[in-house]
Phi, psi and omega in degrees: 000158167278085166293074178285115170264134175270088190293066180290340170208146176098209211231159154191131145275120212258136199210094150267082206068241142264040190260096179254158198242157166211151213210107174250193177289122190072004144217189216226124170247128180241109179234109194286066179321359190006252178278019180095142197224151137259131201232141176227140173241116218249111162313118193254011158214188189290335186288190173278169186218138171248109183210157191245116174241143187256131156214111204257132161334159116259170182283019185222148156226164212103307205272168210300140211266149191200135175222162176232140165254115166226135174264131190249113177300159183302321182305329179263012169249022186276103163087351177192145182318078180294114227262119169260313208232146201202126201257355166283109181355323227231001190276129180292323187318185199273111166312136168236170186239059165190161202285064177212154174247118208255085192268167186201137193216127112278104176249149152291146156339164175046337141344094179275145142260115171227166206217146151292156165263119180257137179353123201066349180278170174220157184239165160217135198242109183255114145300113189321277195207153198061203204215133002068098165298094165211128218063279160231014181242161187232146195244138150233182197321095213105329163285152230215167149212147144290098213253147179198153176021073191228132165289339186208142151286100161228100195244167196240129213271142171268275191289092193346130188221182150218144178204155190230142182246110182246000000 
């Protein structure tokens, strides 16, 4: 499996193998479990922790276990979607072993997002935290929508928000 973690509120400490990690608000861990990893996640404070975990096919199984950590600043997630994790060859972002792209958006209230789609694809716009318009449906924090045969993902945020896109 493709393992993603999303830190959105709190701490965590993430143990990959003989790897420790520290995993805050805006960041991302990706661990490509190929032939088996051991992984552990830990709270490292009192507070509560939020965090959005993916656990995506990849088209190869098996194959040697491999992981990437990026603390992503607020500023690079603002005003438009941003590709953290990605299965394109030539891309810096955290590799995936499968054809898809994984975004994180923050916006204000009154704020539009769009994304392009390329033919035949489909997305899932999972909300973090705040609200979202798209189309005629309204998403709020925890709620998901499935998107098809859109040339663009355009949405109009109601509610200061974060929101991830697959």
């Amino acid at each position: 499996m493709e393992i993603l973690t999303w830190m959105i509120d709190g701490e965590v400490e993430l143990a990959i193998g003989d790897k420790t990690h520290v995993l805050r608000k805006g960041g991302l861990a990706c661990v490509s479990a190929g032939s088996g990893v051991d992984c552990a996640i830990r709270n490292r404070g009192e507070g509560l922790v939020r965090m959005m975990q993916l656990w995506l096919q990849p088209m190869v199984v098996n194959a040697v276990p491999r992981s990437a950590v990026r603390q992503y600043l607020d500023a690079e997630l603002r005003h438009e979607f941003r590709v953290v994790a990605t299965g394109a060859r030539t891309a810096a972002e955290s590799p995936l072993r499968l054809d898809a792209n994984v975004c994180v958006a923050r916006a204000d209230s009154g704020e539009r997002l769009r994304y392009p789609l390329s033919a035949r694809r489909r997305a899932w716009l999972q909300v973090l935290r705040g609200s979202v318009e798209c189309g005629e449906t309204t998403a709020c924090a925890g709620d998901a929508i499935e998107i098809c045969d859109e040339e663009f993902i355009d949405l109009r945020v109601r509610e200061d928000g974060e929101f991830l896109l697959v």
